Every structure is written in C-alpha cells, then in structure tokens.
Short mmCIF file of C-alpha atoms in Angstrom, two decimals:
data_model
loop_
_atom_site.label_atom_id
_atom_site.label_comp_id
_atom_site.label_asym_id
_atom_site.label_seq_id
_atom_site.Cartn_x
_atom_site.Cartn_y
_atom_site.Cartn_z
CA MET J 95 -80.94 -18.39 10.79
CA SER J 96 -82.83 -20.44 13.36
CA ARG J 97 -86.57 -20.01 13.81
CA SER J 98 -86.07 -18.71 17.36
CA LEU J 99 -83.65 -16.05 16.15
CA THR J 100 -86.03 -15.03 13.38
CA LEU J 101 -88.97 -14.68 15.78
CA ALA J 102 -86.94 -12.70 18.28
CA LEU J 103 -85.56 -10.37 15.64
CA GLY J 104 -89.04 -9.85 14.29
CA LEU J 105 -90.18 -8.78 17.74
CA ILE J 106 -87.31 -6.31 18.10
CA LEU J 107 -87.90 -4.79 14.69
CA SER J 108 -91.68 -4.63 15.02
CA THR J 109 -91.47 -2.77 18.32
CA GLY J 110 -88.88 -0.31 17.07
CA GLY J 111 -86.35 -1.62 19.59
CA MET J 112 -82.93 -0.12 19.09
CA ALA J 113 -82.81 -0.92 15.38
CA SER J 114 -82.21 2.69 14.36
CA ALA J 115 -78.95 2.97 16.30
CA ALA J 116 -76.01 3.84 14.06
CA ASP J 117 -72.22 3.80 14.26
CA ILE J 118 -72.09 2.38 17.78
CA THR J 119 -69.61 -0.18 19.05
CA LEU J 120 -70.63 -2.25 22.07
CA ARG J 121 -67.79 -4.02 23.84
CA TYR J 122 -68.67 -7.50 25.11
CA MET J 123 -66.33 -9.64 27.21
CA SER J 124 -66.73 -13.32 28.07
CA TRP J 125 -64.73 -15.78 30.18
CA ASP J 126 -65.56 -18.71 27.90
CA PRO J 127 -63.92 -18.78 24.44
CA THR J 128 -65.82 -21.93 23.47
CA GLN J 129 -69.15 -20.40 24.41
CA LEU J 130 -68.34 -17.21 22.52
CA GLU J 131 -67.91 -19.19 19.32
CA LYS J 132 -71.37 -20.66 19.93
CA GLU J 133 -72.69 -17.14 20.34
CA ARG J 134 -71.29 -15.73 17.09
CA PRO J 135 -74.48 -16.37 15.03
CA ALA J 136 -76.65 -14.70 17.68
CA ILE J 137 -74.27 -11.73 17.84
CA ALA J 138 -74.42 -11.40 14.05
CA ALA J 139 -78.20 -11.60 14.15
CA PHE J 140 -78.36 -8.81 16.74
CA GLU J 141 -76.11 -6.65 14.59
CA ALA J 142 -78.34 -7.32 11.58
CA ALA J 143 -81.37 -6.14 13.56
CA HIS J 144 -79.54 -2.98 14.63
CA PRO J 145 -77.95 -1.40 11.53
CA GLY J 146 -74.83 0.52 12.41
CA VAL J 147 -74.22 -1.36 15.66
CA HIS J 148 -71.08 -3.46 15.96
CA ILE J 149 -70.45 -5.90 18.81
CA GLN J 150 -66.75 -6.06 19.66
CA ALA J 151 -66.61 -9.45 21.37
CA GLN J 152 -63.62 -10.86 23.23
CA ALA J 153 -63.25 -13.99 25.34
CA LEU J 154 -60.50 -14.88 27.79
CA PRO J 155 -60.14 -17.94 30.02
CA PRO J 156 -61.23 -17.22 33.63
CA SER J 157 -57.63 -17.04 34.86
CA ASP J 158 -57.07 -14.07 32.53
CA TYR J 159 -60.60 -12.67 32.45
CA TRP J 160 -60.90 -11.52 36.06
CA PRO J 161 -57.52 -9.77 36.25
CA ARG J 162 -58.31 -8.03 32.96
CA VAL J 163 -61.77 -6.76 33.88
CA SER J 164 -60.54 -5.80 37.36
CA ALA J 165 -57.86 -3.65 35.76
CA MET J 166 -60.48 -2.16 33.44
CA ALA J 167 -62.67 -1.35 36.46
CA ALA J 168 -59.75 0.43 38.14
CA ALA J 169 -59.21 2.42 34.94
CA LYS J 170 -62.97 3.14 34.70
CA ASP J 171 -63.01 1.55 31.27
CA LEU J 172 -65.27 -1.48 31.70
CA PRO J 173 -66.89 -3.18 28.70
CA ASP J 174 -70.52 -2.32 27.95
CA VAL J 175 -71.54 -5.93 28.55
CA MET J 176 -69.60 -8.46 30.57
CA MET J 177 -70.10 -11.94 31.94
CA MET J 178 -70.66 -11.87 35.70
CA SER J 179 -70.19 -14.70 38.19
CA SER J 180 -72.56 -15.47 41.04
CA GLY J 181 -69.47 -15.73 43.24
CA TYR J 182 -68.23 -12.23 42.46
CA ILE J 183 -71.35 -10.17 41.82
CA GLN J 184 -71.77 -8.92 45.40
CA GLN J 185 -68.34 -7.34 45.57
CA TRP J 186 -68.73 -5.89 42.08
CA VAL J 187 -72.04 -4.32 43.05
CA GLU J 188 -70.59 -2.93 46.28
CA ALA J 189 -67.67 -1.44 44.33
CA GLY J 190 -70.12 0.40 42.06
CA ASN J 191 -68.90 -1.41 38.95
CA LEU J 192 -72.29 -2.59 37.63
CA VAL J 193 -75.32 -0.69 36.33
CA ASP J 194 -78.67 -1.24 38.05
CA LEU J 195 -80.80 -2.76 35.30
CA GLY J 196 -84.04 -2.34 37.23
CA THR J 197 -84.84 0.91 35.43
CA HIS J 198 -84.64 -0.91 32.08
CA LEU J 199 -86.35 -4.23 32.85
CA ASP J 200 -89.76 -4.73 34.42
CA GLU J 201 -91.05 -7.84 36.19
CA GLY J 202 -93.04 -8.88 33.12
CA THR J 203 -89.84 -9.03 31.07
CA LEU J 204 -88.13 -11.15 33.71
CA ALA J 205 -91.05 -13.55 34.15
CA GLY J 206 -89.70 -15.95 31.54
CA TYR J 207 -86.44 -16.52 33.43
CA ASN J 208 -85.77 -19.04 36.19
CA GLY J 209 -86.76 -17.13 39.33
CA ASN J 210 -83.96 -18.58 41.45
CA ALA J 211 -81.40 -17.44 38.89
CA VAL J 212 -82.83 -13.91 38.73
CA ALA J 213 -82.82 -13.63 42.53
CA THR J 214 -79.04 -14.13 42.57
CA ALA J 215 -78.61 -10.80 40.75
CA ARG J 216 -80.76 -8.79 43.18
CA PHE J 217 -79.15 -6.66 45.87
CA GLY J 218 -81.23 -4.25 47.90
CA ASN J 219 -83.79 -2.83 45.50
CA GLY J 220 -81.56 -3.25 42.47
CA LEU J 221 -81.09 -5.82 39.71
CA PHE J 222 -77.49 -5.91 38.51
CA ALA J 223 -77.39 -8.71 35.93
CA VAL J 224 -79.58 -11.02 33.85
CA PRO J 225 -78.98 -14.78 34.07
CA GLN J 226 -77.92 -16.52 30.87
CA SER J 227 -77.54 -20.08 32.12
CA TRP J 228 -77.25 -21.88 35.41
CA SER J 229 -75.67 -25.07 36.65
CA GLY J 230 -74.86 -26.92 39.84
CA PRO J 231 -73.36 -30.12 41.22
CA VAL J 232 -74.95 -33.46 40.42
CA LEU J 233 -74.08 -37.05 41.25
CA PHE J 234 -72.62 -38.71 38.16
CA TYR J 235 -72.86 -42.50 38.21
CA ASN J 236 -71.52 -45.25 35.96
CA LYS J 237 -74.54 -47.36 34.98
CA THR J 238 -72.32 -50.08 33.53
CA ALA J 239 -70.41 -50.44 36.80
CA PHE J 240 -73.64 -50.40 38.81
CA ASP J 241 -75.11 -53.14 36.62
CA ALA J 242 -71.99 -55.29 36.91
CA ALA J 243 -72.05 -54.98 40.71
CA GLY J 244 -75.81 -55.57 40.96
CA VAL J 245 -76.38 -52.16 42.59
CA SER J 246 -79.56 -50.18 41.96
CA TYR J 247 -79.12 -46.74 40.41
CA PRO J 248 -79.34 -43.66 42.67
CA SER J 249 -82.91 -42.51 43.23
CA ALA J 250 -84.63 -39.49 44.73
CA ASN J 251 -85.07 -41.53 47.93
CA TRP J 252 -81.42 -42.47 48.34
CA SER J 253 -79.96 -41.84 51.81
CA TRP J 254 -76.31 -41.27 52.64
CA ALA J 255 -76.24 -44.83 53.95
CA ASP J 256 -77.45 -46.05 50.54
CA PHE J 257 -74.71 -44.01 48.88
CA LEU J 258 -72.04 -45.42 51.20
CA ASN J 259 -73.17 -49.02 50.71
CA ALA J 260 -73.04 -48.52 46.94
CA ALA J 261 -69.56 -46.97 47.16
CA ARG J 262 -68.32 -49.94 49.18
CA THR J 263 -69.67 -52.45 46.68
CA LEU J 264 -68.36 -50.48 43.70
CA THR J 265 -64.81 -50.23 45.05
CA LYS J 266 -62.96 -53.03 43.23
CA ASP J 267 -59.43 -54.27 43.94
CA THR J 268 -59.44 -57.22 41.54
CA ASN J 269 -55.72 -58.02 41.74
CA GLY J 270 -55.52 -57.68 45.53
CA ASP J 271 -52.63 -55.20 45.54
CA GLY J 272 -54.42 -52.91 47.98
CA TYR J 273 -55.06 -50.23 45.36
CA PRO J 274 -58.51 -50.42 43.70
CA GLU J 275 -58.72 -50.42 39.94
CA GLN J 276 -62.17 -48.91 40.39
CA TRP J 277 -63.04 -46.62 43.27
CA GLY J 278 -66.59 -46.25 44.47
CA TYR J 279 -66.26 -42.47 44.57
CA TRP J 280 -63.87 -39.60 43.85
CA ILE J 281 -63.59 -36.31 45.73
CA TYR J 282 -61.26 -33.46 46.56
CA GLY J 283 -61.74 -30.12 48.31
CA ARG J 284 -63.22 -28.00 45.54
CA TYR J 285 -66.55 -26.23 46.12
CA ALA J 286 -68.44 -28.08 43.35
CA GLN J 287 -67.45 -31.46 44.82
CA VAL J 288 -68.01 -30.66 48.50
CA ASP J 289 -70.52 -27.90 49.14
CA GLY J 290 -73.52 -29.63 47.58
CA TRP J 291 -73.20 -32.29 50.29
CA VAL J 292 -73.06 -29.59 52.95
CA PHE J 293 -76.18 -27.79 51.74
CA ARG J 294 -78.10 -31.02 51.13
CA ASN J 295 -77.51 -31.82 54.79
CA GLY J 296 -78.97 -28.50 55.93
CA GLY J 297 -75.45 -27.20 56.49
CA ARG J 298 -74.12 -23.66 56.14
CA TYR J 299 -70.63 -22.21 56.27
CA LEU J 300 -71.83 -18.62 56.76
CA ASN J 301 -73.74 -16.95 59.54
CA GLU J 302 -77.27 -15.74 58.78
CA ALA J 303 -76.07 -12.29 57.74
CA GLY J 304 -73.45 -13.78 55.41
CA THR J 305 -70.73 -11.71 57.08
CA ALA J 306 -68.64 -14.40 58.76
CA LEU J 307 -67.83 -18.11 58.62
CA GLU J 308 -69.60 -20.00 61.39
CA PRO J 309 -70.08 -23.58 60.11
CA ASN J 310 -73.10 -25.15 61.75
CA GLU J 311 -73.19 -28.70 63.08
CA ALA J 312 -74.82 -30.05 59.91
CA ALA J 313 -71.98 -28.60 57.82
CA VAL J 314 -69.34 -30.19 60.05
CA ASN J 315 -71.16 -33.53 59.92
CA ALA J 316 -71.22 -33.40 56.13
CA LEU J 317 -67.49 -32.68 55.96
CA ARG J 318 -66.85 -35.56 58.37
CA PHE J 319 -68.91 -37.91 56.21
CA LEU J 320 -66.85 -36.95 53.15
CA THR J 321 -63.60 -37.29 55.07
CA ASP J 322 -64.52 -40.80 56.19
CA LEU J 323 -65.08 -41.87 52.57
CA THR J 324 -61.35 -41.48 51.98
CA ILE J 325 -59.70 -41.95 55.38
CA THR J 326 -61.89 -44.57 57.10
CA GLU J 327 -64.00 -46.30 54.46
CA LYS J 328 -61.32 -46.09 51.75
CA VAL J 329 -63.94 -46.02 49.00
CA ALA J 330 -62.35 -42.91 47.48
CA PRO J 331 -58.67 -42.24 46.70
CA ARG J 332 -56.66 -39.53 48.37
CA PRO J 333 -56.39 -36.55 45.97
CA GLN J 334 -52.60 -37.00 45.90
CA ASP J 335 -53.06 -40.55 44.60
CA LEU J 336 -54.50 -39.20 41.36
CA GLN J 337 -51.75 -36.71 40.64
CA GLY J 338 -51.22 -36.53 36.90
CA VAL J 339 -54.91 -37.20 36.20
CA ARG J 340 -57.13 -34.21 35.54
CA GLN J 341 -59.75 -34.23 38.26
CA GLN J 342 -62.55 -34.03 35.70
CA ASP J 343 -61.24 -37.14 33.92
CA ALA J 344 -61.26 -39.66 36.80
CA PHE J 345 -64.93 -40.52 36.31
CA PRO J 346 -65.01 -40.62 32.48
CA LEU J 347 -61.86 -42.76 32.47
CA GLY J 348 -63.68 -45.33 34.62
CA MET J 349 -61.45 -44.82 37.65
CA ALA J 350 -64.41 -44.00 39.92
CA ALA J 351 -67.98 -45.25 39.66
CA MET J 352 -69.49 -42.12 41.23
CA TRP J 353 -68.51 -38.47 41.34
CA VAL J 354 -70.13 -35.20 42.35
CA ASP J 355 -69.21 -32.09 40.41
CA GLY J 356 -70.79 -29.36 38.31
CA SER J 357 -73.28 -30.33 35.64
CA TRP J 358 -71.12 -28.49 33.10
CA ASN J 359 -68.87 -31.57 33.14
CA ILE J 360 -71.41 -33.38 30.97
CA SER J 361 -69.57 -32.08 27.90
CA ASN J 362 -66.17 -33.36 29.06
CA ILE J 363 -67.55 -36.78 30.04
CA ARG J 364 -69.08 -37.18 26.60
CA THR J 365 -65.71 -36.36 25.02
CA VAL J 366 -63.47 -38.46 27.27
CA ALA J 367 -65.70 -41.47 27.93
CA GLY J 368 -67.30 -41.68 24.52
CA ASP J 369 -69.32 -44.91 24.38
CA SER J 370 -67.04 -46.86 26.72
CA PHE J 371 -69.78 -47.11 29.37
CA GLN J 372 -73.31 -45.97 30.12
CA TRP J 373 -73.83 -43.23 32.71
CA GLY J 374 -76.45 -40.98 34.24
CA ILE J 375 -76.94 -38.13 36.69
CA ALA J 376 -78.87 -37.80 39.95
CA GLU J 377 -79.34 -35.20 42.64
CA ILE J 378 -77.01 -35.41 45.63
CA PRO J 379 -78.87 -37.42 48.29
CA ALA J 380 -80.44 -35.48 51.15
CA GLY J 381 -78.44 -35.78 54.35
CA PRO J 382 -79.61 -37.11 57.72
CA ASP J 383 -79.46 -33.70 59.42
CA ALA J 384 -81.58 -31.90 56.84
CA THR J 385 -85.15 -30.84 57.59
CA PRO J 386 -87.77 -29.56 55.15
CA GLN J 387 -86.86 -26.07 56.32
CA THR J 388 -83.07 -26.41 55.96
CA LEU J 389 -82.70 -28.70 52.93
CA ARG J 390 -81.34 -26.85 49.93
CA SER J 391 -80.01 -27.73 46.52
CA TYR J 392 -76.87 -26.03 45.25
CA ALA J 393 -76.93 -24.16 41.95
CA TRP J 394 -75.99 -20.75 40.58
CA PRO J 395 -76.27 -18.76 37.35
CA ASP J 396 -73.75 -17.25 34.97
CA MET J 397 -75.00 -13.78 34.10
CA LEU J 398 -74.54 -10.80 31.82
CA ALA J 399 -74.14 -7.33 33.32
CA VAL J 400 -73.62 -3.78 32.09
CA GLY J 401 -70.34 -2.22 33.17
CA SER J 402 -70.62 1.11 34.93
CA GLY J 403 -69.75 4.02 32.70
CA SER J 404 -71.31 2.51 29.59
CA LYS J 405 -72.49 5.24 27.24
CA HIS J 406 -75.03 2.89 25.67
CA GLU J 407 -76.96 1.42 28.58
CA GLU J 408 -80.25 0.94 26.73
CA LEU J 409 -78.60 -0.77 23.79
CA ALA J 410 -76.45 -2.88 26.13
CA VAL J 411 -79.59 -4.07 27.95
CA ALA J 412 -81.24 -4.90 24.61
CA PHE J 413 -78.17 -6.97 23.71
CA ILE J 414 -78.29 -8.78 27.06
CA ARG J 415 -81.99 -9.55 26.62
CA PHE J 416 -81.31 -10.96 23.19
CA MET J 417 -78.33 -13.05 24.33
CA THR J 418 -80.17 -14.52 27.31
CA GLY J 419 -83.78 -14.76 26.19
CA GLU J 420 -85.90 -16.09 23.37
CA GLY J 421 -83.25 -15.23 20.80
CA ARG J 422 -81.18 -18.25 21.76
CA SER J 423 -81.33 -21.87 20.64
CA PRO J 424 -80.98 -24.97 22.87
CA SER J 425 -77.88 -25.93 20.90
CA ASP J 426 -76.15 -22.75 22.14
CA PHE J 427 -75.86 -24.23 25.64
CA LEU J 428 -73.21 -26.88 26.07
CA GLY J 429 -73.82 -30.06 28.04
CA GLY J 430 -75.12 -29.34 31.51
CA LYS J 431 -75.46 -25.57 31.20
CA VAL J 432 -79.18 -24.95 31.69
CA PRO J 433 -80.70 -22.02 29.79
CA ALA J 434 -81.99 -19.48 32.30
CA PHE J 435 -84.87 -18.66 29.98
CA ASP J 436 -87.24 -21.47 30.92
CA ALA J 437 -88.88 -21.93 27.52
CA ILE J 438 -85.52 -22.87 25.97
CA ALA J 439 -84.64 -25.36 28.72
CA ALA J 440 -88.00 -27.08 28.26
CA GLN J 441 -87.35 -27.88 24.59
CA GLU J 442 -86.61 -31.45 23.58
CA ASP J 443 -83.50 -30.26 21.74
CA TRP J 444 -81.97 -29.19 25.05
CA LEU J 445 -83.01 -32.36 26.90
CA GLU J 446 -80.99 -34.42 24.36
CA ARG J 447 -82.62 -37.72 25.27
CA ASN J 448 -80.66 -39.39 22.48
CA GLN J 449 -77.35 -38.66 24.22
CA GLN J 450 -75.81 -39.52 27.57
CA PRO J 451 -77.07 -38.79 30.10
CA ASP J 452 -80.60 -39.40 28.90
CA ASN J 453 -82.06 -37.87 32.07
CA LYS J 454 -80.99 -34.21 31.91
CA ALA J 455 -84.49 -33.39 33.16
CA VAL J 456 -82.99 -34.00 36.63
CA LEU J 457 -81.40 -30.56 36.27
CA LEU J 458 -84.79 -28.93 35.68
CA GLN J 459 -86.10 -30.59 38.82
CA ILE J 460 -83.19 -29.13 40.78
CA GLY J 461 -83.88 -25.67 39.36
CA ARG J 462 -87.44 -25.69 40.66
CA GLN J 463 -86.38 -26.36 44.26
CA ALA J 464 -85.22 -24.05 47.02
CA LEU J 465 -81.65 -23.21 46.03
CA TYR J 466 -78.65 -21.81 47.86
CA THR J 467 -75.47 -20.46 46.30
CA GLY J 468 -73.40 -20.14 49.47
CA PHE J 469 -71.60 -17.13 47.98
CA SER J 470 -70.58 -14.03 49.90
CA ARG J 471 -68.18 -11.14 49.72
CA SER J 472 -64.63 -12.45 49.10
CA TRP J 473 -65.99 -15.96 48.49
CA ASP J 474 -63.24 -16.77 46.00
CA ALA J 475 -60.57 -16.02 48.60
CA TRP J 476 -62.03 -17.79 51.63
CA ARG J 477 -63.22 -20.81 49.64
CA GLY J 478 -59.78 -21.14 48.06
CA TYR J 479 -61.29 -21.27 44.59
CA GLY J 480 -59.06 -23.25 42.26
CA ALA J 481 -56.18 -23.04 44.75
CA SER J 482 -55.34 -26.46 46.16
CA GLY J 483 -52.80 -26.05 48.94
CA SER J 484 -54.03 -22.56 49.84
CA ALA J 485 -55.28 -21.40 53.21
CA GLY J 486 -58.87 -21.48 51.96
CA VAL J 487 -61.43 -24.22 52.43
CA ASN J 488 -60.31 -26.04 49.29
CA GLY J 489 -56.69 -26.42 50.32
CA GLU J 490 -57.49 -27.28 53.92
CA LEU J 491 -59.91 -30.03 52.91
CA ASP J 492 -57.33 -31.46 50.52
CA GLU J 493 -54.97 -31.75 53.49
CA VAL J 494 -57.72 -33.65 55.34
CA PHE J 495 -58.57 -35.93 52.42
CA ASN J 496 -54.87 -36.66 51.97
CA GLY J 497 -54.64 -37.73 55.62
CA ARG J 498 -52.20 -34.98 56.57
CA LYS J 499 -54.51 -32.95 58.83
CA SER J 500 -57.46 -33.60 61.11
CA LEU J 501 -60.82 -32.22 60.08
CA ASP J 502 -61.16 -30.24 63.32
CA ASP J 503 -57.80 -28.55 62.78
CA ALA J 504 -58.64 -27.82 59.15
CA ILE J 505 -61.97 -26.21 60.08
CA ALA J 506 -60.29 -24.05 62.71
CA SER J 507 -57.72 -22.95 60.13
CA PHE J 508 -60.09 -22.11 57.31
CA VAL J 509 -62.56 -20.33 59.62
CA ALA J 510 -59.83 -18.09 61.03
CA TYR J 511 -58.46 -17.41 57.56
CA ALA J 512 -61.88 -16.73 56.05
CA ASN J 513 -62.97 -14.33 58.75
CA ASP J 514 -59.74 -12.41 58.42
CA VAL J 515 -60.31 -12.14 54.67
CA MET J 516 -63.92 -11.04 55.07
CA LYS J 517 -62.96 -8.24 57.47
CA ARG J 518 -60.50 -6.65 55.05
#
C-alpha cells in the first residue's frame, strides 16, 4: 500500500469515519475501463478501512456508459457513485438525478481542490459533484521537426502570426508531388481541437445567459483563422485526406508537426511515437482579439457524483472524497489527466520530468488561470460531440475544412440547429 493511501486510511479510521458500516454494497460506475483498473488498489483500500462495505465497480466505454446510466435514471435505479462529465452535469442536475453534496462537504474540505474544477460542479447554491481530475487542450509540437527547420519552440509570447509562420515553414513537400509528407498542423471540427482557439481569442459561442448560440465576432474570427490554415494557407490537410488514420495518431506518427487536442492524448503519443522524435506541449497562443478581460483558457474536470435515490449518501460521499483526494497517488492519473487535488498534482511523480513531454508543468499554469468550459444544456447535441457529418458544430466545421461549405453558411446552419436543440 502506498504511503498516501496509508495516511488517508489512518485519517479515516482515527476520526471514526464510516469504518463501522457493515454489509453494504455501493455501486460505482465509470466510463473509463483503463482508469478503473488503476483505481482497483484504492477501492480495495477503502473497503479495508470500512469493514463490511463492498464496492461493486463497473466501467463501460463512453458510447455505452451514457445510454446505460440514462436508462438507469429513467428507472430510478442510479448507481450510488458515478462519473459525471462537465458537459452533461447541468442537464443531470436540472433533471434531479444528482444529490446536492453541499450538506456533506464544507468549504474547508474542498479547499485542497483546484477551485476552477470545483466551480464547474456548482449550480445555484448546490454542489453536485467533486472533481477527480481535469484536462484541456494544449498545443503539441514536434521538437525534432522544429529543430530541423530552425524554428523556435512555441512560447508564452507566441502570437497567431508566429504560429502561422511556423506552420508554413514546417509544411514539407520534399518530393514535390503537391502533397506534404509533413504538415505544419492538423485539425478537424472536434471541440478539443477548435474551441480552445475560440476562447483564447476572447470568443464565445453562447450568449451571456448560456441559453442560446450567438457567436461573437472574436469567435467567428477564430474559426476563420482555422479555416484558412486548411483552405488558403494549405498548412493543414483536409480531414478527408487523413481517412483511415485515427485522428489522435496523425501527430505521433509524424504526419503533422503541431496539433491542438486534449492533454489526455499524452498517453497515446507516448505509446504511438515512442522515442521516434522529441516533443513538448504549450498553451494555445492568445488571439489578436482577446483582451485581459475576455481571454480565457479552456479546461474542464471529470467528476464523481452521487446518484439520486442512493440509500447510502454519507458513505458514497466518503468514497468520493477518498477517490478524489489525498488517498490517491500521482501514478493513478494517466498522462495529461491532472489530479484535481492540488497536492497530488504538485508532486514530482506526477510531473514526470523524465518522460516526454518534460514540461507537464504547463498544465498547472493553465489550471491557475481564468478558465471557461463553454458547456451548456444540450452541449453534446449542438456541438455535435463525436459526430462528424452531423448537424452540430463538429460536422459543419468538417464540411468547411474539407472545402465543401463556406464558413458563413456553416455558422448559419449550426446556430439554427443549436438553438432549435436548446429550446426543446
């Protein structure tokens, strides 16, 4: 047992905690089978500290998880503890599916967590989840390609013009066939590849109340900049040109020298790229339209919540505290998943300076800034989450990046679609 688990269990036992509970089964559901396997020792340690308590843990991939828990909600048979997404929590709260944890957790207990992550779980006067980890888009860059081209690495002072100049230089068509062997950049319409650019330019899709899509000028300008990378500048391929290649593999396979996507991709890059090249991460450059008042970074937490109807609320909250707080080890968090409990994220074991990227501290810098999630009711539908070719933002932008639709027409289409969805 790790030292952190031992200390945390000692605290639970010394304070009485819930250790006297007997013959109780807590149902726990996760959307990440790989993460659940990482969690097995912590689950066993919690059970050891609470004689008679059994954690019935199940993990399903996201495509199966949400239909399953939605059906369980309809049947009023939700698990005691369930993973909750920043993108879905509002509608789950409004449906009455989550327990308000505010009566169980005081501000002193929450003080050790990243404040931005905790804020995502607050609605009205209630707290409906506890953050376990958080992540957000970063700019991945191929150091080896940068060195070969004589381009300086991205810095905190990079402008969009600096980024574009680098992308031009890094786009290499060595055999002159008109199709680069190395692209300067890679993008398609998914939220984690696009929306960070929008928010770093002071852009917003939503109105101030978060009730309708009304993209501001800065958002439109950001989308136009990204469109030009493919259509005008030709420093990025059309999404259709990489059919047959998993989108998360284009960068680690060396097909693109830069790429923006979620920090969780650190794990996949390590696996696919191995030691074939050196690489690092940077924050998405601030856009020309952003002001100190409108500039935001893009990040969001994955959380644990108590399903409404749980007969063991107090024990469920104790389990959540243990699974998100000081009871965890840095090694429990894969790649670019940042522990929401700040003391864990600050440990050298999490920073992994002996692995690529050696500058994961960039993520901690992002987490201390003003953040914006961009989520709203029905976000998954209007954003077109995971649905290329849909009527949502994702599918419409893919049409633009593939050269089949103008940006203005795409914006008109996804705004009309989104506002129809949000009124339902």
